[in-house]
Coordinates of C-alpha atoms in Angstrom, one line a residue:
Chain A
X18 CA 101.6 108.4 103.5
X19 CA 101.6 105.2 105.6
X20 CA 97.8 105.4 105.9
X21 CA 97.6 105.8 102.1
X22 CA 99.8 102.7 101.6
X23 CA 97.7 100.7 103.9
X24 CA 94.5 101.9 102.1
X25 CA 95.9 100.8 98.7
X26 CA 97.0 97.5 100.1
X27 CA 93.5 96.8 101.3
X28 CA 92.1 97.9 98.0
X29 CA 94.3 95.5 96.1
X30 CA 93.4 92.5 98.3
X31 CA 89.9 92.8 99.7
X32 CA 87.9 91.3 96.9
X33 CA 89.3 87.8 96.9
X34 CA 89.2 87.6 100.7
X35 CA 85.6 88.8 100.9
X36 CA 84.5 86.3 98.3
X37 CA 86.3 83.4 100.1
X38 CA 84.9 84.4 103.5
X39 CA 81.3 84.8 102.1
X40 CA 81.6 81.3 100.5
X41 CA 83.0 79.8 103.8
X42 CA 80.1 81.2 105.8
X43 CA 77.5 80.3 103.2
X44 CA 78.7 76.7 103.1
X45 CA 78.8 76.4 106.8
X46 CA 75.1 77.4 106.9
X47 CA 74.3 74.8 104.1
X48 CA 76.2 72.2 106.0
X49 CA 74.5 73.0 109.2
X50 CA 71.3 72.3 107.4
X51 CA 72.5 69.1 105.6
X52 CA 74.0 67.8 108.8
X53 CA 70.6 67.8 110.3
X54 CA 69.5 65.1 107.8
X55 CA 68.7 61.7 109.3
X56 CA 70.7 59.3 107.2
X57 CA 71.2 56.6 109.9
X58 CA 69.2 54.0 108.0
X59 CA 71.1 54.4 104.8
X60 CA 74.1 52.2 103.9
X61 CA 75.7 54.7 101.6
X62 CA 78.3 52.6 100.0
X63 CA 76.4 49.4 99.3
X64 CA 73.1 50.9 98.1
X65 CA 74.6 53.2 95.5
X66 CA 71.9 52.3 93.0
X67 CA 69.4 54.0 95.2
X68 CA 71.7 56.7 96.4
X69 CA 69.8 58.8 98.8
X70 CA 69.7 62.4 97.8
X71 CA 70.1 63.6 101.4
X72 CA 73.2 61.5 101.9
X73 CA 74.6 62.7 98.6
X74 CA 74.0 66.3 99.6
X75 CA 75.6 65.8 103.0
X76 CA 78.7 64.3 101.3
X77 CA 79.1 66.8 98.5
X78 CA 78.5 69.9 100.6
X79 CA 80.7 68.6 103.4
X80 CA 83.5 68.0 100.8
X81 CA 83.0 71.5 99.3
X82 CA 83.1 73.0 102.7
X83 CA 86.4 71.3 103.6
X84 CA 87.8 72.3 100.2
X85 CA 86.8 75.9 100.8
X86 CA 88.5 76.0 104.2
X87 CA 91.7 74.6 102.6
X88 CA 91.5 77.1 99.8
X89 CA 91.1 79.9 102.2
X90 CA 94.3 78.9 104.1
X91 CA 96.3 78.4 100.8
X92 CA 95.1 81.6 99.3
X93 CA 96.0 83.6 102.4
X94 CA 99.5 82.2 102.4
X95 CA 99.8 82.7 98.6
X96 CA 98.6 86.3 98.7
X97 CA 100.9 87.1 101.6
X98 CA 103.9 85.9 99.6
X99 CA 102.6 87.3 96.3
X100 CA 101.9 90.8 97.6
X101 CA 105.4 91.2 98.9
X102 CA 107.3 89.4 96.2
X103 CA 105.5 91.0 93.2
X104 CA 104.7 94.4 94.7
X105 CA 108.1 95.1 96.3
X106 CA 110.5 93.0 94.3
X107 CA 108.6 92.3 91.1
X108 CA 107.3 94.6 88.3
X109 CA 105.1 96.8 90.5
X110 CA 108.1 97.2 92.8
X111 CA 109.4 99.6 90.1
X112 CA 106.6 101.9 91.3
X113 CA 106.6 101.1 95.0
X114 CA 110.3 101.6 95.4
X115 CA 110.5 104.8 93.5
X116 CA 107.8 106.5 95.7
X117 CA 109.4 109.1 98.0
X118 CA 108.9 106.8 101.1
X119 CA 111.2 105.0 103.5
X120 CA 111.2 101.2 102.8
X121 CA 109.9 100.5 106.3
X122 CA 106.6 102.0 105.3
X123 CA 106.2 99.6 102.5
X124 CA 107.1 96.7 104.8
X125 CA 104.8 97.8 107.6
X126 CA 101.8 98.5 105.3
X127 CA 102.1 95.0 103.8
X128 CA 102.7 93.4 107.2
X129 CA 99.7 95.1 108.7
X130 CA 97.3 94.2 105.9
X131 CA 98.5 90.6 105.6
X132 CA 98.2 90.0 109.4
X133 CA 94.8 91.5 109.3
X134 CA 93.6 89.1 106.6
X135 CA 95.1 86.1 108.4
X136 CA 93.4 87.1 111.7
X137 CA 90.1 87.8 110.0
X138 CA 90.4 84.5 108.1
X139 CA 90.9 82.7 111.4
X140 CA 87.9 84.5 112.9
X141 CA 85.7 83.7 110.0
X142 CA 86.7 80.0 110.0
X143 CA 86.1 79.9 113.8
X144 CA 82.6 81.5 113.3
X145 CA 81.9 79.0 110.5
X146 CA 82.7 76.1 112.8
X147 CA 80.5 77.5 115.5
X148 CA 77.7 77.8 112.9
X149 CA 78.3 74.2 111.8
X150 CA 78.3 72.5 115.2
X151 CA 75.8 74.5 117.2
X152 CA 72.8 73.4 115.2
X153 CA 70.0 72.8 117.7
X154 CA 71.7 74.8 120.5
X155 CA 70.4 78.2 121.6
X156 CA 72.8 81.1 122.2
X157 CA 72.2 80.9 126.0
X158 CA 73.2 77.2 125.9
X159 CA 76.5 78.1 124.1
X160 CA 77.3 81.0 126.5
X161 CA 76.5 78.8 129.5
X162 CA 78.9 76.1 128.1
X163 CA 81.7 78.6 127.6
X164 CA 81.2 80.0 131.0
X165 CA 81.3 76.5 132.6
X166 CA 84.6 75.8 130.8
X167 CA 86.2 79.0 131.9
X168 CA 84.9 78.8 135.5
X169 CA 86.9 75.6 135.9
X170 CA 90.1 77.2 134.8
X171 CA 91.9 78.8 137.7
X172 CA 93.1 82.0 135.9
X173 CA 91.9 85.5 135.3
X174 CA 89.9 84.9 132.1
X175 CA 89.8 88.5 131.0
X176 CA 93.5 89.2 131.4
X177 CA 94.6 86.0 129.9
X178 CA 92.0 86.2 127.1
X179 CA 93.5 89.5 126.1
X180 CA 97.0 88.1 126.4
X181 CA 96.0 85.1 124.3
X182 CA 94.6 87.5 121.7
X183 CA 97.8 89.6 121.7
X184 CA 99.9 86.5 121.4
X185 CA 97.9 85.3 118.4
X186 CA 98.2 88.7 116.7
X187 CA 101.9 89.0 117.3
X188 CA 102.5 85.3 116.4
X189 CA 100.8 85.8 113.0
X190 CA 102.7 89.0 112.4
X191 CA 105.9 87.2 113.2
X192 CA 105.0 84.5 110.6
X193 CA 104.4 87.1 108.0
X194 CA 107.6 88.9 108.8
X195 CA 109.6 85.6 108.6
X196 CA 108.2 85.2 105.1
X197 CA 109.1 88.7 104.1
X198 CA 112.6 88.4 105.5
X199 CA 113.1 85.1 103.7
X200 CA 112.0 86.6 100.3
X201 CA 114.3 89.6 100.9
X202 CA 117.2 87.5 101.8
X203 CA 116.7 85.3 98.6
X204 CA 116.8 88.6 96.7
X205 CA 120.4 89.1 97.8
X206 CA 121.5 86.3 95.6
X207 CA 122.3 86.7 91.9
X208 CA 120.6 83.5 90.9
X209 CA 118.1 81.0 92.3
X210 CA 116.5 83.8 94.4
X211 CA 113.3 81.8 95.0
X212 CA 115.3 78.7 96.1
X213 CA 117.5 80.8 98.4
X214 CA 114.3 82.4 99.9
X215 CA 112.9 78.9 100.6
X216 CA 116.2 77.8 102.2
X217 CA 116.3 80.9 104.3
X218 CA 112.7 80.2 105.4
X219 CA 113.5 76.6 106.4
X220 CA 116.5 77.9 108.3
X221 CA 114.4 80.4 110.2
X222 CA 111.8 77.8 110.9
X223 CA 114.4 75.4 112.4
X224 CA 115.6 78.2 114.7
X225 CA 112.1 79.2 115.8
X226 CA 111.0 75.6 116.2
X227 CA 114.0 74.9 118.4
X228 CA 113.2 78.0 120.5
X229 CA 109.6 76.9 120.8
X230 CA 110.4 73.4 121.9
X231 CA 113.2 74.3 124.3
X232 CA 112.0 77.6 125.7
X233 CA 108.4 78.4 125.0
X234 CA 106.6 75.1 125.4
X235 CA 109.0 73.6 127.9
X236 CA 107.5 73.9 131.5
X237 CA 110.9 73.6 133.1
X238 CA 112.0 76.7 131.3
X239 CA 111.0 78.6 134.4
X240 CA 114.2 78.2 136.4
X241 CA 112.7 78.8 139.8
X242 CA 110.2 75.9 139.2
X243 CA 113.1 73.7 138.0
X244 CA 115.1 74.4 141.1
X245 CA 112.3 74.0 143.6
X246 CA 110.9 71.0 141.8
X247 CA 107.5 72.7 141.7
X248 CA 105.2 70.8 139.3
X249 CA 103.3 73.4 137.5
X250 CA 99.6 73.1 136.7
X251 CA 98.0 73.2 133.3
X252 CA 96.9 76.8 133.7
X253 CA 100.3 77.9 134.9
X254 CA 101.8 76.2 131.9
X255 CA 99.3 78.0 129.6
X256 CA 100.2 81.4 131.1
X257 CA 103.9 80.7 130.8
X258 CA 103.5 79.7 127.1
X259 CA 101.5 82.8 126.4
X260 CA 104.1 85.1 128.1
X261 CA 107.0 83.4 126.4
X262 CA 105.5 83.3 123.0
X263 CA 104.6 87.0 123.1
X264 CA 108.2 87.8 124.1
X265 CA 109.9 85.6 121.5
X266 CA 107.5 86.6 118.7
X267 CA 108.3 90.3 119.4
X268 CA 112.0 89.4 119.1
X269 CA 111.3 87.5 115.8
X270 CA 109.4 90.5 114.4
X271 CA 112.1 93.0 115.4
X272 CA 115.0 90.9 114.0
X273 CA 113.2 90.1 110.7
X274 CA 111.9 93.6 110.3
X275 CA 115.4 95.1 110.7
X276 CA 116.9 92.6 108.3
X277 CA 114.2 93.2 105.6
X278 CA 114.4 96.9 106.0
X279 CA 118.2 96.8 105.7
X280 CA 118.0 94.8 102.5
X281 CA 115.4 97.0 100.9
X282 CA 117.2 100.2 102.0
X283 CA 120.7 99.2 101.1
X284 CA 120.7 96.1 98.9
X285 CA 117.8 96.6 96.6
X286 CA 118.5 95.2 93.1
X287 CA 115.6 95.1 90.8
X288 CA 117.3 93.6 87.8
Chain B
X157 CA 124.2 125.9 93.7
X158 CA 125.4 123.4 91.2
X159 CA 124.3 124.0 87.6
X160 CA 124.0 120.2 87.2
X161 CA 121.0 118.3 88.2
X162 CA 122.8 114.9 88.0
X163 CA 126.4 114.2 88.6
X164 CA 128.1 110.8 88.8
X165 CA 131.7 109.8 89.2
X166 CA 133.3 106.5 88.5
X167 CA 129.9 104.8 88.7
X168 CA 130.4 101.0 88.7
X169 CA 127.8 98.3 88.6
X170 CA 128.5 94.6 88.5
X171 CA 125.9 91.7 88.3
X172 CA 128.0 89.0 89.9
X173 CA 131.1 88.8 87.7
X174 CA 129.5 90.7 84.8
X175 CA 130.6 94.3 84.7
X176 CA 127.6 96.3 83.4
X177 CA 128.8 99.9 84.2
X178 CA 132.6 100.4 84.1
X179 CA 133.2 103.6 85.9
X180 CA 130.9 106.2 84.3
X181 CA 131.5 109.9 84.7
X182 CA 128.6 112.1 83.7
X183 CA 127.1 115.5 84.5
X184 CA 123.6 116.5 83.2
X185 CA 122.9 120.3 83.2
X186 CA 119.5 121.6 84.3
X187 CA 116.9 122.3 81.6
X188 CA 118.2 119.9 78.9
X189 CA 116.7 117.0 76.9
X190 CA 119.3 114.3 76.9
X191 CA 119.4 111.2 74.7
X192 CA 121.0 108.2 76.4
X193 CA 121.8 106.2 73.4
X194 CA 123.3 102.7 73.0
X195 CA 122.5 99.3 71.8
X196 CA 120.7 96.6 73.8
X197 CA 122.7 95.6 76.9
X198 CA 124.9 98.7 76.9
X199 CA 124.0 99.7 80.4
X200 CA 121.3 102.4 79.7
X201 CA 118.6 100.8 81.8
X202 CA 121.1 99.9 84.6
X203 CA 122.2 103.6 84.8
X204 CA 118.6 104.8 85.0
X205 CA 117.7 102.3 87.6
X206 CA 120.5 103.4 89.8
X207 CA 119.4 107.0 89.4
X208 CA 115.8 106.0 90.2
X209 CA 116.9 104.1 93.3
X210 CA 116.0 100.6 92.2
X211 CA 119.6 99.4 92.0
X212 CA 122.5 100.0 94.2
X213 CA 125.8 100.8 92.5
X214 CA 128.8 98.5 93.2
X215 CA 131.1 101.5 93.4
X216 CA 131.5 105.2 92.7
X217 CA 129.1 108.0 93.4
X218 CA 125.9 109.4 92.0
X219 CA 124.0 112.5 93.1
X220 CA 120.8 114.1 92.0
X221 CA 120.3 117.8 92.9
X222 CA 123.4 117.4 95.0
X223 CA 121.9 114.6 97.1
X224 CA 122.6 111.0 97.4
X225 CA 119.9 108.7 96.0
X226 CA 117.2 108.3 98.5
X227 CA 113.8 109.5 99.6
X228 CA 114.7 113.2 98.8
X229 CA 115.8 112.4 95.2
X230 CA 112.8 110.1 94.6
X231 CA 110.6 113.1 95.3
X232 CA 112.1 115.0 92.4
X233 CA 112.7 112.2 90.0
X234 CA 110.0 111.1 87.7
X235 CA 110.8 107.7 86.3
X236 CA 109.2 105.7 83.5
X237 CA 110.4 102.1 83.4
X238 CA 110.6 100.0 80.4
X239 CA 107.9 97.7 81.8
X240 CA 104.4 98.0 83.1
X241 CA 104.7 99.0 86.7
X242 CA 101.0 99.7 87.5
X243 CA 98.8 97.1 89.1
X244 CA 96.6 95.5 86.6
X245 CA 93.6 95.5 89.0
X246 CA 93.6 99.3 89.1
X247 CA 91.5 101.5 86.9
X248 CA 93.0 104.6 85.3
X249 CA 91.3 106.8 87.8
X250 CA 92.8 104.8 90.7
X251 CA 96.3 105.3 89.3
X252 CA 95.7 109.1 89.1
X253 CA 94.6 109.1 92.8
X254 CA 97.6 107.0 93.6
X255 CA 100.0 109.5 92.0
X256 CA 98.2 112.3 93.7
X257 CA 98.5 110.7 97.1
X258 CA 102.2 110.0 96.9
X259 CA 103.7 112.8 94.7
X260 CA 103.1 116.3 95.9
X261 CA 104.2 117.6 92.4
X262 CA 101.6 115.6 90.5
X263 CA 99.2 117.8 88.4
X264 CA 95.9 115.9 88.2
X265 CA 94.3 118.4 85.7
X266 CA 97.2 117.9 83.3
X267 CA 96.9 114.2 83.5
X268 CA 93.2 114.2 82.9
X269 CA 93.5 116.5 79.9
X270 CA 96.1 114.3 78.3
X271 CA 94.0 111.2 78.9
X272 CA 91.0 112.8 77.3
X273 CA 93.0 113.9 74.3
X274 CA 94.1 110.3 73.8
X275 CA 90.5 109.0 74.3
X276 CA 91.5 106.9 77.3
X277 CA 88.5 106.4 79.5
X278 CA 89.6 106.9 83.1
X279 CA 87.1 104.3 84.4
X280 CA 88.7 101.6 82.3
X281 CA 90.6 98.9 84.1
X282 CA 94.3 98.5 83.2
X283 CA 93.8 94.7 82.7
X284 CA 91.5 95.4 79.7
X285 CA 94.0 97.6 78.0
X286 CA 96.6 96.8 75.3
X287 CA 100.3 97.1 76.3
X288 CA 100.6 100.2 74.1
X289 CA 97.7 101.9 75.9
X290 CA 99.1 101.0 79.3
X291 CA 102.4 102.6 78.2
X292 CA 100.6 105.7 77.2
X293 CA 98.9 105.9 80.6
X294 CA 102.2 105.5 82.4
X295 CA 103.8 108.1 80.3
X296 CA 101.0 110.6 81.0
X297 CA 101.3 109.9 84.8
X298 CA 105.0 110.4 84.7
X299 CA 104.9 113.5 82.6
X300 CA 102.1 115.0 84.7
X301 CA 104.6 115.4 87.6
X302 CA 106.5 118.7 87.9
X303 CA 109.7 116.9 88.6
X304 CA 113.2 118.2 88.4
X305 CA 114.4 115.3 86.3
X306 CA 112.6 112.8 84.2
X307 CA 114.1 109.4 83.3
X308 CA 112.2 107.8 80.4
X309 CA 113.5 104.4 79.7
X310 CA 112.5 103.3 76.1
X311 CA 109.3 105.4 76.1
X312 CA 108.6 104.7 72.4
X313 CA 109.8 101.2 71.9
X314 CA 106.5 99.4 72.5
X315 CA 104.1 101.7 70.6
X316 CA 103.2 102.2 67.0
X317 CA 104.7 105.1 64.9
X318 CA 101.6 107.2 65.1
X319 CA 101.5 107.0 68.9
X320 CA 105.3 107.7 68.9
X321 CA 104.6 111.2 67.5
X322 CA 102.0 111.8 70.3
X323 CA 104.4 110.6 72.9
X324 CA 107.2 112.9 71.7
X325 CA 104.8 115.8 71.6
X326 CA 103.7 115.0 75.1
X327 CA 107.3 115.1 76.2
X328 CA 108.0 118.4 74.5
X329 CA 104.7 120.0 75.6
X330 CA 105.3 119.1 79.2
X331 CA 108.8 120.2 79.2
X332 CA 109.5 122.7 81.9
X333 CA 112.5 124.8 81.1
X334 CA 114.1 124.1 84.4
X335 CA 113.6 120.4 84.2
X336 CA 115.9 117.8 82.6
X337 CA 114.7 114.9 80.6
X338 CA 116.8 111.8 80.1
X339 CA 115.5 109.6 77.3
X340 CA 117.0 106.2 76.7
X341 CA 116.3 104.6 73.4
X342 CA 117.8 102.9 70.4
X343 CA 115.1 104.4 68.1
X344 CA 117.1 107.6 67.5
X345 CA 115.7 109.0 64.3
X346 CA 112.3 109.4 66.0
X347 CA 113.5 111.6 68.9
X348 CA 116.7 113.1 67.4
X349 CA 115.0 116.5 66.7
X350 CA 114.1 117.1 70.3
X351 CA 117.4 116.4 71.9
X352 CA 119.8 119.0 73.2
X353 CA 122.6 116.6 74.1
X354 CA 123.4 113.0 73.5
X355 CA 125.3 110.4 75.5
X356 CA 126.6 107.3 73.6
X357 CA 127.0 104.3 75.9
X358 CA 128.7 101.1 74.8
X359 CA 129.5 98.1 76.9
X360 CA 129.1 100.1 80.1
X361 CA 131.3 103.0 79.1
X362 CA 130.5 106.4 77.9
X363 CA 132.0 106.9 74.4
X364 CA 130.5 110.3 73.7
X365 CA 128.7 113.1 75.5
X366 CA 128.1 116.2 73.4
X367 CA 125.7 118.9 72.4
X368 CA 123.6 117.8 69.4
X369 CA 124.5 120.9 67.3
X370 CA 128.2 120.5 67.9
X371 CA 127.9 116.9 66.6
X372 CA 126.1 118.0 63.5
X373 CA 128.6 120.7 62.9
X374 CA 131.7 118.6 63.5
X375 CA 130.6 115.5 61.8
X376 CA 128.1 116.9 59.2
X377 CA 125.7 114.1 59.8
X378 CA 122.6 113.3 61.9
X379 CA 122.8 111.6 65.3
X380 CA 121.1 108.6 63.8
X381 CA 123.9 108.2 61.1
X382 CA 126.6 108.8 63.6
X383 CA 125.0 106.2 65.9
X384 CA 124.9 103.6 63.1
X385 CA 128.6 104.3 62.4
X386 CA 129.8 104.1 66.0
X387 CA 127.8 101.1 66.9
X388 CA 128.2 99.2 63.6
X389 CA 128.2 95.5 64.2

């Protein structure tokens, strides 16, 4: 059942994301090409009568590329909200909530798919930036560069790379769950449901930001260091941030999941 | 085992300060077609939504097949809402697969036959269909389940009179003797002939729950005439 839910969630969302990702990648290739143009001799703003075609192309394609990146981010957020709001608490919720399934399955399937698209979006945007800024470099140059950077950092790259990846995945999943929890909490009110959802979201954001600034990103959070006066290095700080953010994001996911599940199980009111 | 498929006692539902259901007591026997009749805003849809598991009652109790509303009752309840609840991006064939995936009592062959009879192309996307056609697709999906109880909320309100006949025939033809069908509507004359029992609901209260033949005998008039008399504005 859960697998089927995930399958249908992918089916309902993949088209728009594939189109966006294809456009982002296509435009990064175009920009890689136009960025290679030599326009150093052209004063673009004063010689508009003789606007150089290459400079125009550079400007237009650059603007389109930026626009596409912004669109991808906005659409990802929009679809994350829309899929939960409409498909669980809107008209199609009449179908989803009358399926013989526990509410947690609906929540989990949406969480899984939304987090997947966010991560894939980040990956595609990352690849696109690499395509853009590595014009003229060979793959071996790039790998050598990456290796040089990592060899200067005094940590176990493999372990911390994986930890960083896990913290990114969990962090994005926590963001999605915070959105779901806010929408569900807004649903508890008889009127102004959207406004109440937004206020809940702001409230949760204040709490999580407070936790981030005081506990996660604060180097003196480690009490032993604080007592001994040990000044931690950049890489030690990085490791502590990763560990703490994994821990706190797991707590955020657990709390928001329990609240959302409780509301859908006991307080559902599709009026 | 209880002879009733649905039983509710003192069922109350409030929306804020507004009392929508004011302590309803009802029992529906197995194998009956029941008309849930009342004017707009009388509480018909609210009652059905509670039974389907989309709303939580404020007070009282409701059981289907002797179970509280939950995952087990959802597996035996087939519910047709008064709105389009299928995703517009789906094709008809996708909706059939969807029902097959989630309802073990779904009869795919039955659904395909009905769609064919109505000349609905299963590869058509729902977004290209009229509201009436979508409603027909939904009804076919809902009636293709071998459920113990069907809740059909205004199944004929949005379609033309010719299609109404088809829908009513669909309901009768798919009527399993052990199943109960609850039809909510205010278009009584169209469905009156298929009903075994009627429930009149007014301002969140049950004003009448009787066998159709008894009503005709006692009052000497059709359900439609009685309804017009009882709910006269």
